[in-house]
mmCIF file of C-alpha atoms in Angstrom:
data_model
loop_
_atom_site.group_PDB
_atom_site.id
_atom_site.type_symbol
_atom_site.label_atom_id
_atom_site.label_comp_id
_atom_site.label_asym_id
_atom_site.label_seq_id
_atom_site.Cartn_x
_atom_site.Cartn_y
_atom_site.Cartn_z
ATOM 1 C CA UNK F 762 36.723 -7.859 15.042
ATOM 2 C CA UNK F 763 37.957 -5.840 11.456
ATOM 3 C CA UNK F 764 35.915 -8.329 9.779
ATOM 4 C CA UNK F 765 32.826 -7.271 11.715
ATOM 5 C CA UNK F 766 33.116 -3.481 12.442
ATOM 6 C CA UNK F 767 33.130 -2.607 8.869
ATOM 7 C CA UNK F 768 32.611 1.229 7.032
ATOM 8 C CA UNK F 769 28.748 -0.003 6.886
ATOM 9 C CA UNK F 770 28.666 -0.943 10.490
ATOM 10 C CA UNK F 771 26.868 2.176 11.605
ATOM 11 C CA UNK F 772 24.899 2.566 9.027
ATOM 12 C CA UNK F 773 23.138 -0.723 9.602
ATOM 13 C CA UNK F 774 22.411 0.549 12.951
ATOM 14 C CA UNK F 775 20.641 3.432 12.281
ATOM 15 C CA UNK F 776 18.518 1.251 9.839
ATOM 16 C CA UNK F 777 17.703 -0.929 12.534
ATOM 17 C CA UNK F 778 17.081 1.203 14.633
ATOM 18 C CA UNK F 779 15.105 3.262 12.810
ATOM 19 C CA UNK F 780 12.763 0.365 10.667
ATOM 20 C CA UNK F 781 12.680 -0.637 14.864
ATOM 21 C CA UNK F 782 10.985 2.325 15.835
ATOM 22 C CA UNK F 783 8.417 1.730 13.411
ATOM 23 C CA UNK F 784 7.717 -1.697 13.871
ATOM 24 C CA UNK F 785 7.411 -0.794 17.881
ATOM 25 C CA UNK F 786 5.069 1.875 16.773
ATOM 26 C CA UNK F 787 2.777 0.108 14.378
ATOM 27 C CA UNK F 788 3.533 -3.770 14.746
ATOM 28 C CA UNK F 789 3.783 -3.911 11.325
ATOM 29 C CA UNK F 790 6.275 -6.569 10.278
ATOM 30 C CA UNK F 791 9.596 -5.944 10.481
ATOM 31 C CA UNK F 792 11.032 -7.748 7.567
ATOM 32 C CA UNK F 793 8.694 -6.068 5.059
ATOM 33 C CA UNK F 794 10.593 -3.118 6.407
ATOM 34 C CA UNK F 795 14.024 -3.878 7.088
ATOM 35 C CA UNK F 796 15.161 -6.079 4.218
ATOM 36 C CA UNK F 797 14.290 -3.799 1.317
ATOM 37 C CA UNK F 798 16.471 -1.011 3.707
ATOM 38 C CA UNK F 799 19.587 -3.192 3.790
ATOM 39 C CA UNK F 800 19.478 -4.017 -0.137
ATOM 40 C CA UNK F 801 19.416 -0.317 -1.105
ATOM 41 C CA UNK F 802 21.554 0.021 1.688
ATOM 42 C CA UNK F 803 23.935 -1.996 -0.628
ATOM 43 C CA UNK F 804 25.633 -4.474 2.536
ATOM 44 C CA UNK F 805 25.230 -7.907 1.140
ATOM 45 C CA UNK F 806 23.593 -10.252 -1.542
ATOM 46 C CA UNK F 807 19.922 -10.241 -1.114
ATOM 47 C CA UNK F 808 20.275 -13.985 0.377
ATOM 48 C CA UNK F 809 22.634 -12.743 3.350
ATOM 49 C CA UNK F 810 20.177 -9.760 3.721
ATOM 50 C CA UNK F 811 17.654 -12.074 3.992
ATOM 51 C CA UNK F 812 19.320 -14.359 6.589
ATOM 52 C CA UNK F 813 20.666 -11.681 9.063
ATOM 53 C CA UNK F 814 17.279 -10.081 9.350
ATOM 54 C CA UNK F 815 15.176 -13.417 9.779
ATOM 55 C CA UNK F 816 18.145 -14.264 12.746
ATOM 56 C CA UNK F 817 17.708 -10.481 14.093
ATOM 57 C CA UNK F 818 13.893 -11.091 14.110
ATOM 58 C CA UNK F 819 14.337 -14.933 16.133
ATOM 59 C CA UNK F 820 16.100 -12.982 18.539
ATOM 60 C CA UNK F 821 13.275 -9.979 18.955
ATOM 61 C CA UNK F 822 10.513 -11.787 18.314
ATOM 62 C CA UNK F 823 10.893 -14.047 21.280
ATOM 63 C CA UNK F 824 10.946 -11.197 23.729
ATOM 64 C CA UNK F 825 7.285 -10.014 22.543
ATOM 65 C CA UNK F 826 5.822 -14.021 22.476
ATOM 66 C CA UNK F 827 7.078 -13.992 25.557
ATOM 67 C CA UNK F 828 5.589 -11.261 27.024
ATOM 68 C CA UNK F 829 2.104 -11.744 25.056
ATOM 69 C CA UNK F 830 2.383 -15.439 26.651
ATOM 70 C CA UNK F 831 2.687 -14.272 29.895
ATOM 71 C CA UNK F 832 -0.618 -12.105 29.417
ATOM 72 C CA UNK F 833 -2.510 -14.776 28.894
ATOM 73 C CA UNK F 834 -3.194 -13.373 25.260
ATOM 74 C CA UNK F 835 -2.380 -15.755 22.887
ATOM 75 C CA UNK F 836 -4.574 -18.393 21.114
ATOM 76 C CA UNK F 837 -2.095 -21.764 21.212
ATOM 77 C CA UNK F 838 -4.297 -24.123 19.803
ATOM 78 C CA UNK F 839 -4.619 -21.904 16.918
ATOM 79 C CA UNK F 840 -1.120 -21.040 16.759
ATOM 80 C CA UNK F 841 -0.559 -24.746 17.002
ATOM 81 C CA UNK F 842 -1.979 -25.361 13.434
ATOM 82 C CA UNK F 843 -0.424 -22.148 12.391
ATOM 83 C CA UNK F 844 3.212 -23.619 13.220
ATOM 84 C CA UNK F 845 2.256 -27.215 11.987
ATOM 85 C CA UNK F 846 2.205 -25.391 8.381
ATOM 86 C CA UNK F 847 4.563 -22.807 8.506
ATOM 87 C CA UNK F 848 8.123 -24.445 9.827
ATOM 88 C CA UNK F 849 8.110 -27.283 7.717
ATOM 89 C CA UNK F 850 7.809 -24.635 4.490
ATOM 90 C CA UNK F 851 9.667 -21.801 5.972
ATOM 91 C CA UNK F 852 12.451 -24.892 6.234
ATOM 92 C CA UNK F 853 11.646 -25.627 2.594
ATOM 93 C CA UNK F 854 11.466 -22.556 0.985
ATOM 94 C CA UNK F 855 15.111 -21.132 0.696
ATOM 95 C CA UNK F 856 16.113 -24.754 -0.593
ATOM 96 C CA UNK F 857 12.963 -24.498 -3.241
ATOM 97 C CA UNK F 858 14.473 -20.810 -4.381
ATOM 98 C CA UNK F 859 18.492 -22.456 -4.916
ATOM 99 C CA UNK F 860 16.975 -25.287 -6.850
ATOM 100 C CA UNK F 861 15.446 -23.102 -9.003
ATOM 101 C CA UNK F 862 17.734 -20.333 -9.725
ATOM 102 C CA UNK F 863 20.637 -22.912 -9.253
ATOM 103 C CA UNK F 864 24.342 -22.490 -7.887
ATOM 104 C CA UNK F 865 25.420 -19.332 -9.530
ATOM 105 C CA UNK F 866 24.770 -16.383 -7.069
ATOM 106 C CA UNK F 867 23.810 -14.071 -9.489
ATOM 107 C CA UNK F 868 20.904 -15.943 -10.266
ATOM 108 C CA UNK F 869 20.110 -16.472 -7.075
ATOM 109 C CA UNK F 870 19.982 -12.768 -6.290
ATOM 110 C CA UNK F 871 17.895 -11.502 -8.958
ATOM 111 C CA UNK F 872 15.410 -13.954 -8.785
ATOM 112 C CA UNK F 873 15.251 -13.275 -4.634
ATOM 113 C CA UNK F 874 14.869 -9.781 -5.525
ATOM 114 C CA UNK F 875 11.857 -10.681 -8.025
ATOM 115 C CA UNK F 876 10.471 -12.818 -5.126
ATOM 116 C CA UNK F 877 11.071 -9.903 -2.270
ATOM 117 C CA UNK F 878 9.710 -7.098 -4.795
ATOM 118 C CA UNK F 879 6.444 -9.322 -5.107
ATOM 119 C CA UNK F 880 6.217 -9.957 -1.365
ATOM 120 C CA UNK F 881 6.282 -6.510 -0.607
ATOM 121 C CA UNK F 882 3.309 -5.567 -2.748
ATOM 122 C CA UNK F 883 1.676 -8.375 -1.640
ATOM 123 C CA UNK F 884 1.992 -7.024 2.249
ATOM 124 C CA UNK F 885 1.372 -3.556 0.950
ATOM 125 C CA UNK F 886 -2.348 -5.161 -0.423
ATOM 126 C CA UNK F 887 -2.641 -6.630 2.575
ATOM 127 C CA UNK F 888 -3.240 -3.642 4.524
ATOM 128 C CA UNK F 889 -5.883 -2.224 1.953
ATOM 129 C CA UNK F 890 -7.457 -5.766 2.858
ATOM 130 C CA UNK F 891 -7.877 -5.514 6.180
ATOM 131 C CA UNK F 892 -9.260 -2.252 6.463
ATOM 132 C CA UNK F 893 -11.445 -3.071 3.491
ATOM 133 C CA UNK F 894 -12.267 -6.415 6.333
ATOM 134 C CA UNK F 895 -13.170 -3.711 9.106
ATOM 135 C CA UNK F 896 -15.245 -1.854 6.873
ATOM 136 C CA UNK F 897 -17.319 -4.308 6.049
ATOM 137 C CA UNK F 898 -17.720 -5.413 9.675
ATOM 138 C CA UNK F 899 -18.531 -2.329 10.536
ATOM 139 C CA UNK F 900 -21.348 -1.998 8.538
ATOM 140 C CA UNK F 901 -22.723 -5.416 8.690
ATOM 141 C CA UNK F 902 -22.678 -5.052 12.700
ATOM 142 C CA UNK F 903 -19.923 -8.068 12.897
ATOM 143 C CA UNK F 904 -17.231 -6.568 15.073
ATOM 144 C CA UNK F 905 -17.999 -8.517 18.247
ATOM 145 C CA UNK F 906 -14.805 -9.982 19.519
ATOM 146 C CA UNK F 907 -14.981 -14.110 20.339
ATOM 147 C CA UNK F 908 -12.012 -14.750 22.823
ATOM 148 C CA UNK F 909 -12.471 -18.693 21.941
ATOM 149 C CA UNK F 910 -13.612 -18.811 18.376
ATOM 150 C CA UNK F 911 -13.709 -22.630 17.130
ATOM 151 C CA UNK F 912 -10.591 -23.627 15.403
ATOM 152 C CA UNK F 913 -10.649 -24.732 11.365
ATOM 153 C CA UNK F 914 -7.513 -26.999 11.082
ATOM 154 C CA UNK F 915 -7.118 -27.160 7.092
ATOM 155 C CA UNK F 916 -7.790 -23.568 6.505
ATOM 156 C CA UNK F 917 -5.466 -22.722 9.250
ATOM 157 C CA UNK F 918 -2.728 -25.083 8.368
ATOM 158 C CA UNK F 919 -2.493 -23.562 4.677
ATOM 159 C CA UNK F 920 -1.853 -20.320 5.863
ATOM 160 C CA UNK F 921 0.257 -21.736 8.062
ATOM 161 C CA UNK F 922 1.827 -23.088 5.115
ATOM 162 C CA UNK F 923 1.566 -19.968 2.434
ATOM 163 C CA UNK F 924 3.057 -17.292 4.972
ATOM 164 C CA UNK F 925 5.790 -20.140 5.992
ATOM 165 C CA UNK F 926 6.787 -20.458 2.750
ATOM 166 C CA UNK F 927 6.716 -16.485 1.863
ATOM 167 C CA UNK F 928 9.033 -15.654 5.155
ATOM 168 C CA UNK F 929 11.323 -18.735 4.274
ATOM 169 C CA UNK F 930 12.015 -17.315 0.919
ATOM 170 C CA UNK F 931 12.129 -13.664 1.454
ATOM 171 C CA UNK F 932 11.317 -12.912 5.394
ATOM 172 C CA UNK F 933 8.565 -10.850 4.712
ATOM 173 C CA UNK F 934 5.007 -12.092 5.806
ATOM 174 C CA UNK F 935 5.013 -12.953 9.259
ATOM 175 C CA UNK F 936 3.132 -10.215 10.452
ATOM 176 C CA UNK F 937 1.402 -8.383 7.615
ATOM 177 C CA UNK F 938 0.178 -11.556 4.981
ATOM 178 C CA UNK F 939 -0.930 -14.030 8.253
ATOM 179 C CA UNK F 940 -2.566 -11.357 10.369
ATOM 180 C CA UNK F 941 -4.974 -10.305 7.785
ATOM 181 C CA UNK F 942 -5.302 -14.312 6.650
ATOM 182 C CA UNK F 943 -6.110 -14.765 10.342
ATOM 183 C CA UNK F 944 -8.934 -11.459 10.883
ATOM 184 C CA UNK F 945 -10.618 -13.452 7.383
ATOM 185 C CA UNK F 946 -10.940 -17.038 8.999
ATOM 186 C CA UNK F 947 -11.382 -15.460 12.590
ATOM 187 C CA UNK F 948 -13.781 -12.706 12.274
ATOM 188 C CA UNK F 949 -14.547 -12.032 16.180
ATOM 189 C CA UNK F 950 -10.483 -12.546 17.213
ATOM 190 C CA UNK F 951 -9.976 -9.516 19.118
ATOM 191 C CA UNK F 952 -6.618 -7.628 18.931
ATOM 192 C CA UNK F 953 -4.538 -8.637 21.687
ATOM 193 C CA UNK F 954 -5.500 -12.283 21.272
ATOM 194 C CA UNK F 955 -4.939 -11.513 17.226
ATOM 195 C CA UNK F 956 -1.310 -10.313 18.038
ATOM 196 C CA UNK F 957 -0.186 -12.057 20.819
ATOM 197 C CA UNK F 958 -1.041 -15.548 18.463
ATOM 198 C CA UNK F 959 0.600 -13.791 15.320
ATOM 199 C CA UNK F 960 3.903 -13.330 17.811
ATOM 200 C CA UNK F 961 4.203 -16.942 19.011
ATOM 201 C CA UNK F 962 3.630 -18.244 15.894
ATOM 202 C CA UNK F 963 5.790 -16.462 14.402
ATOM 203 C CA UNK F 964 8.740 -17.651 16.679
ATOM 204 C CA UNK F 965 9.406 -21.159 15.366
ATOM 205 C CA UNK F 966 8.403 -19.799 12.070
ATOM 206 C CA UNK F 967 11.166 -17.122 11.688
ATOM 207 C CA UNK F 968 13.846 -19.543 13.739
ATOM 208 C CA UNK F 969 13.002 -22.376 11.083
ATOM 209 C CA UNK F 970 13.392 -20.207 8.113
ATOM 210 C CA UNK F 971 16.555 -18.724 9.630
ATOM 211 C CA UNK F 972 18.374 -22.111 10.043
ATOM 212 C CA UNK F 973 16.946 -23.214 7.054
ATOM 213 C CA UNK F 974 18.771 -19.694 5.459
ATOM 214 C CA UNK F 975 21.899 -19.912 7.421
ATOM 215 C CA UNK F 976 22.463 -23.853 6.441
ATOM 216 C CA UNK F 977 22.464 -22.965 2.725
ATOM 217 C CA UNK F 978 24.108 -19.003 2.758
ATOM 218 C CA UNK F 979 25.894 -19.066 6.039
ATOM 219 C CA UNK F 980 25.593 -16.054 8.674
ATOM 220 C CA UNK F 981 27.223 -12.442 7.781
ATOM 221 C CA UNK F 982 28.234 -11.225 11.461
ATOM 222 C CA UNK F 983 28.932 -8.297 10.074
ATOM 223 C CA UNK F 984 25.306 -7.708 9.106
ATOM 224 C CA UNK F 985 23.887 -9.695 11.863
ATOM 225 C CA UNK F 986 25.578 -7.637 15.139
ATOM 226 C CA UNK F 987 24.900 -4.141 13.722
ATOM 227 C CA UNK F 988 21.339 -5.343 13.397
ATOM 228 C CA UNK F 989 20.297 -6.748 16.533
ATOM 229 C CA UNK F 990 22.184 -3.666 18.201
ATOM 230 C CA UNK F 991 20.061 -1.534 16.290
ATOM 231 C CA UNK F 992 16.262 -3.136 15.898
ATOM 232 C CA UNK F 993 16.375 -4.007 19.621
ATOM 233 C CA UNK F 994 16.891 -0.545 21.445
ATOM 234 C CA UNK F 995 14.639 0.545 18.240
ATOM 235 C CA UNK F 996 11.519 -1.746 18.903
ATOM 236 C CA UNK F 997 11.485 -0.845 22.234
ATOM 237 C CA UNK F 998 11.657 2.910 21.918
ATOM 238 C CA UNK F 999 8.636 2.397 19.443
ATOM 239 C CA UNK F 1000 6.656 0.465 21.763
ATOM 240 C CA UNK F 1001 6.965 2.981 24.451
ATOM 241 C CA UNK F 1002 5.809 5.548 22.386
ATOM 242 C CA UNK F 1003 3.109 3.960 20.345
ATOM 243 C CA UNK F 1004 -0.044 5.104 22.440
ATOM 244 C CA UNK F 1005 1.207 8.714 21.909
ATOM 245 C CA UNK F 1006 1.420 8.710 18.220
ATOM 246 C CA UNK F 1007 -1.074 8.694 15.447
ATOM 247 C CA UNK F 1008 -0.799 5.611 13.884
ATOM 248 C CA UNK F 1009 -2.722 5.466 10.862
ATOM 249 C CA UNK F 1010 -0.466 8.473 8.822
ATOM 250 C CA UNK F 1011 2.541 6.206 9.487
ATOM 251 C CA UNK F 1012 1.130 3.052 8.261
ATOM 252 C CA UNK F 1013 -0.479 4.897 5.235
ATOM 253 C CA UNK F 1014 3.043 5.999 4.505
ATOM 254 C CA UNK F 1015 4.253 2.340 5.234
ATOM 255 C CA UNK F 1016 2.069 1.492 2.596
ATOM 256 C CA UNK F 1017 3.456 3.846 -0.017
ATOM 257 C CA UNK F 1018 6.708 3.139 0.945
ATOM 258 C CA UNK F 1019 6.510 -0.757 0.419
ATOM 259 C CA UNK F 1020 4.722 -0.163 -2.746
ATOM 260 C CA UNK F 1021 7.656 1.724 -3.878
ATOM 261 C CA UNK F 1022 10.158 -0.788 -2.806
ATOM 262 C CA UNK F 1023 8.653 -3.492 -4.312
ATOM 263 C CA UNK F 1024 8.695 -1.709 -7.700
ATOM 264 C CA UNK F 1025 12.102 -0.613 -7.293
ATOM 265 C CA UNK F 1026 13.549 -4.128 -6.365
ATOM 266 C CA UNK F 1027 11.716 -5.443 -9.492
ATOM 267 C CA UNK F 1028 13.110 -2.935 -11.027
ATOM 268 C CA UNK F 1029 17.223 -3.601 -9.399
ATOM 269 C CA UNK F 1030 16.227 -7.462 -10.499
ATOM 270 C CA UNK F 1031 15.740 -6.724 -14.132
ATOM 271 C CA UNK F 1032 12.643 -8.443 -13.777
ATOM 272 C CA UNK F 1033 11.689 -8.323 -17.913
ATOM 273 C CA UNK F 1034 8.346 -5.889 -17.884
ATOM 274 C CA UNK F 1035 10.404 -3.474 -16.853
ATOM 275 C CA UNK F 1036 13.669 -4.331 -18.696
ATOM 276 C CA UNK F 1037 17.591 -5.486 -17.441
ATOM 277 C CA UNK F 1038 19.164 -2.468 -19.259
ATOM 278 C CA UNK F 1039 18.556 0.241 -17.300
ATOM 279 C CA UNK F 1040 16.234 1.477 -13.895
ATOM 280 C CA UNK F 1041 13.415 3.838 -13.693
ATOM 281 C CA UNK F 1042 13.439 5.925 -11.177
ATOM 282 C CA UNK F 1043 11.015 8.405 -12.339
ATOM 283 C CA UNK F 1044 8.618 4.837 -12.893
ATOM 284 C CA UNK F 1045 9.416 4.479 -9.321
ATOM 285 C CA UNK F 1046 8.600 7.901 -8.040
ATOM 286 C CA UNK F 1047 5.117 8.325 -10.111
ATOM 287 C CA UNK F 1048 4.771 4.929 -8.396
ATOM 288 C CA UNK F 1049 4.548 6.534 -5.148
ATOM 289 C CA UNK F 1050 2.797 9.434 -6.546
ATOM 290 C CA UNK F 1051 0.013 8.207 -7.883
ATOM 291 C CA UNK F 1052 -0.814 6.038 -5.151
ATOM 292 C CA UNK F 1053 -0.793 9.834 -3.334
ATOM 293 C CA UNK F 1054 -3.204 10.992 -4.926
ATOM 294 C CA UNK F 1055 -5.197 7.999 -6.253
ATOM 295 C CA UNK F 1056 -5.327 5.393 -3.771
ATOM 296 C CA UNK F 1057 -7.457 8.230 -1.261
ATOM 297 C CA UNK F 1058 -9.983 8.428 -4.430
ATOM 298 C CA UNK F 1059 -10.155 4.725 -4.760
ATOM 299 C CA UNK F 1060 -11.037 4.590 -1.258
ATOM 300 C CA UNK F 1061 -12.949 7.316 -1.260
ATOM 301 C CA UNK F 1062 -15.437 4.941 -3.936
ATOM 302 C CA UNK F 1063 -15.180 2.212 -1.901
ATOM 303 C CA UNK F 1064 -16.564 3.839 0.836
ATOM 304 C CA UNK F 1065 -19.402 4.755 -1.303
ATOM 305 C CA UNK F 1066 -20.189 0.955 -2.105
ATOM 306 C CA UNK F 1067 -20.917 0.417 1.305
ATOM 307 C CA UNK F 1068 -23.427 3.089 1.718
ATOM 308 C CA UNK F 1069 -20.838 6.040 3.277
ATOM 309 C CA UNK F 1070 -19.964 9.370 2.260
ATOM 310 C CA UNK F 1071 -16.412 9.623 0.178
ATOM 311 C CA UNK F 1072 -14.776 10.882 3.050
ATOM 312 C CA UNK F 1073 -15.106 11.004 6.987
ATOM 313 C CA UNK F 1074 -16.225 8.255 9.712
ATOM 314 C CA UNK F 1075 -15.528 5.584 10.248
ATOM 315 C CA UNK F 1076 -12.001 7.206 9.662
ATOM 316 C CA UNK F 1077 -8.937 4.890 8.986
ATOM 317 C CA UNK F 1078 -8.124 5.226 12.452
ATOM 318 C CA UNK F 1079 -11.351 4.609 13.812
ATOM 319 C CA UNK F 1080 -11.211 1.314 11.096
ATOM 320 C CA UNK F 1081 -7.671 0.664 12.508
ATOM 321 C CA UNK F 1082 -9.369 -0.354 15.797
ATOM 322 C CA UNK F 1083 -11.850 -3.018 14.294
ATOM 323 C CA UNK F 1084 -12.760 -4.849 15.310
ATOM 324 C CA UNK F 1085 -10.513 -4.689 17.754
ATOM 325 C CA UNK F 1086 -12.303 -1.539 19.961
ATOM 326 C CA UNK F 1087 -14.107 -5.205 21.282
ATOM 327 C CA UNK F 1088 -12.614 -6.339 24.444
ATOM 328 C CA UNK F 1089 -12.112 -9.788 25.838
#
């Protein structure tokens, strides 16, 4: 029991139970949340970071596929191609990253850190994407929801294949990078059918990529148990909550926030733009600055491309909702 209940114990709690709250809250993936927290954190190697929070995420993941199933809400024929990509390269992926950066585990934790600093921008972009999507949509009159939209196999099965192999390697991606691939190649999916097929997909997706993780680094229970004790009571908290909450100035700070950590892991790496000497924390905070103050004038342009004023409706809450305001 020493070996588990360790000075760091707690701490991992609160993080879990905190990142929990704000995946219940948004539904924004958890590992794009939770990982980054236990590096800085400083409890493990990035590779048993990784693998504690993909097993913590099998375990809570399941409840919400199963409740979503029970609904009626999810799409399995799509979620069948979905998993037909994913689990055979979320099994892949961790081997792909040890063959590369070989046995040494130094190596093998900077270049993780490389690959979770790029996977968090990448899931940060995604969220500019989709409400970039909506906007368009909204405009073009396209926001209908289609409960049953016709399937596309190969399109489907290679993002299948591309988040697999993102969530095997890193455990971010299962919510953020396929639900926006998903509202591209299925327009009309409306949201509960959108997330409850995200969820059981993402089941065998995050169990294969955490075997796949614990066969090759092992399980930390000492990560692990704090985790799940934390993330659980967390999620569900959020959940409850949610509909009482405004959701878009959280996941505009999500955003910022991922941004940052993405920079700052490339950064911890030593990834060479930035140099293995030293950090940069002030790169890192005007980082998160300028994407304060920019990223609302960027959209604010973008807006105006589509015929709109800089500023004011369709909101980014009102665009949270597309097209998703359609019901089944």
């Amino acid at each position: 029991m020493s070996d588990v209940i360790t000075t760091t114990f707690f701490a991992i709690i609160a993080a879990g139970f905190l990142v929990g709250i704000v995946v219940g809250l948004t539904g924004m993936g958890g590992g794009a949340l939770m990982t980054p927290a236990l590096i800085f954190l400083g409890v493990g190697e990035a590779s048993a970071v990784v693998t504690a929070d993909l097993t913590a995420a099998a375990i809570y993941k399941t409840g919400g596929a199963i409740v979503h199933s029970k609904e009626g809400s999810p799409d399995f024929k799509l979620a069948k191609w979905l998993i037909l990509g994913s689990v055979p390269m979320a099994l892949l992926g961790p081997w792909i990253i040890h063959k590369i950066a070989g046995e040494e585990p130094e190596s093998v934790d900077e270049l993780l850190l490389i690959c979770i600093g790029f996977a968090l921008l990448f899931a940060a972009s995604t969220y500019a994407l989709r409400l970039y999507i909506n906007l368009r949509r909204i405009r073009s009159g396209t926001g209908n929801a289609d409960p049953n939209p016709p399937i596309r196999p190969i399109p489907t099965l290679l993002v299948g294949a591309l988040g697999g192999l993102l969530v095997g390697i890193t455990s971010v991606g299962s919510g953020s990078v396929i639900m926006v691939a998903l509202l591209m190649l299925y327009p009309g999916l409306s949201a509960v059918r959108l997330v409850g097929t995200d969820l059981v997909q993402a089941v065998p997706l995050v169990m294969a990529a955490a075997i796949s993780n614990i066969a090759i680094n092992g399980l930390d229970w000492s990560l692990l148990i704090p985790l799940v004790i934390g993330s659980v009571p967390g999620t569900l908290i959020g959940s409850t909550i949610a509909p009482r909450v405004p959701q878009s100035i959280i996941r505009r700070g999500i955003v910022v926030v991922l941004t940052m950590s993405g920079v700052a892991l490339l950064d911890k790496s030593g990834w060479a733009p930035l140099s293995v000497d030293e950090t940069h924390p002030m790169l890192i905070a005007g980082v998160g600055l300028a994407m304060l103050v920019l990223v609302p004038l960027v959209w604010g342009l973008i807006r105006k491309t589509q015929g709109l004023p800089m500023f004011g409706s369709p909101t980014v809450a009102e665009l949270e909702k597309q097209p998703f305001s359609a019901r089944e």
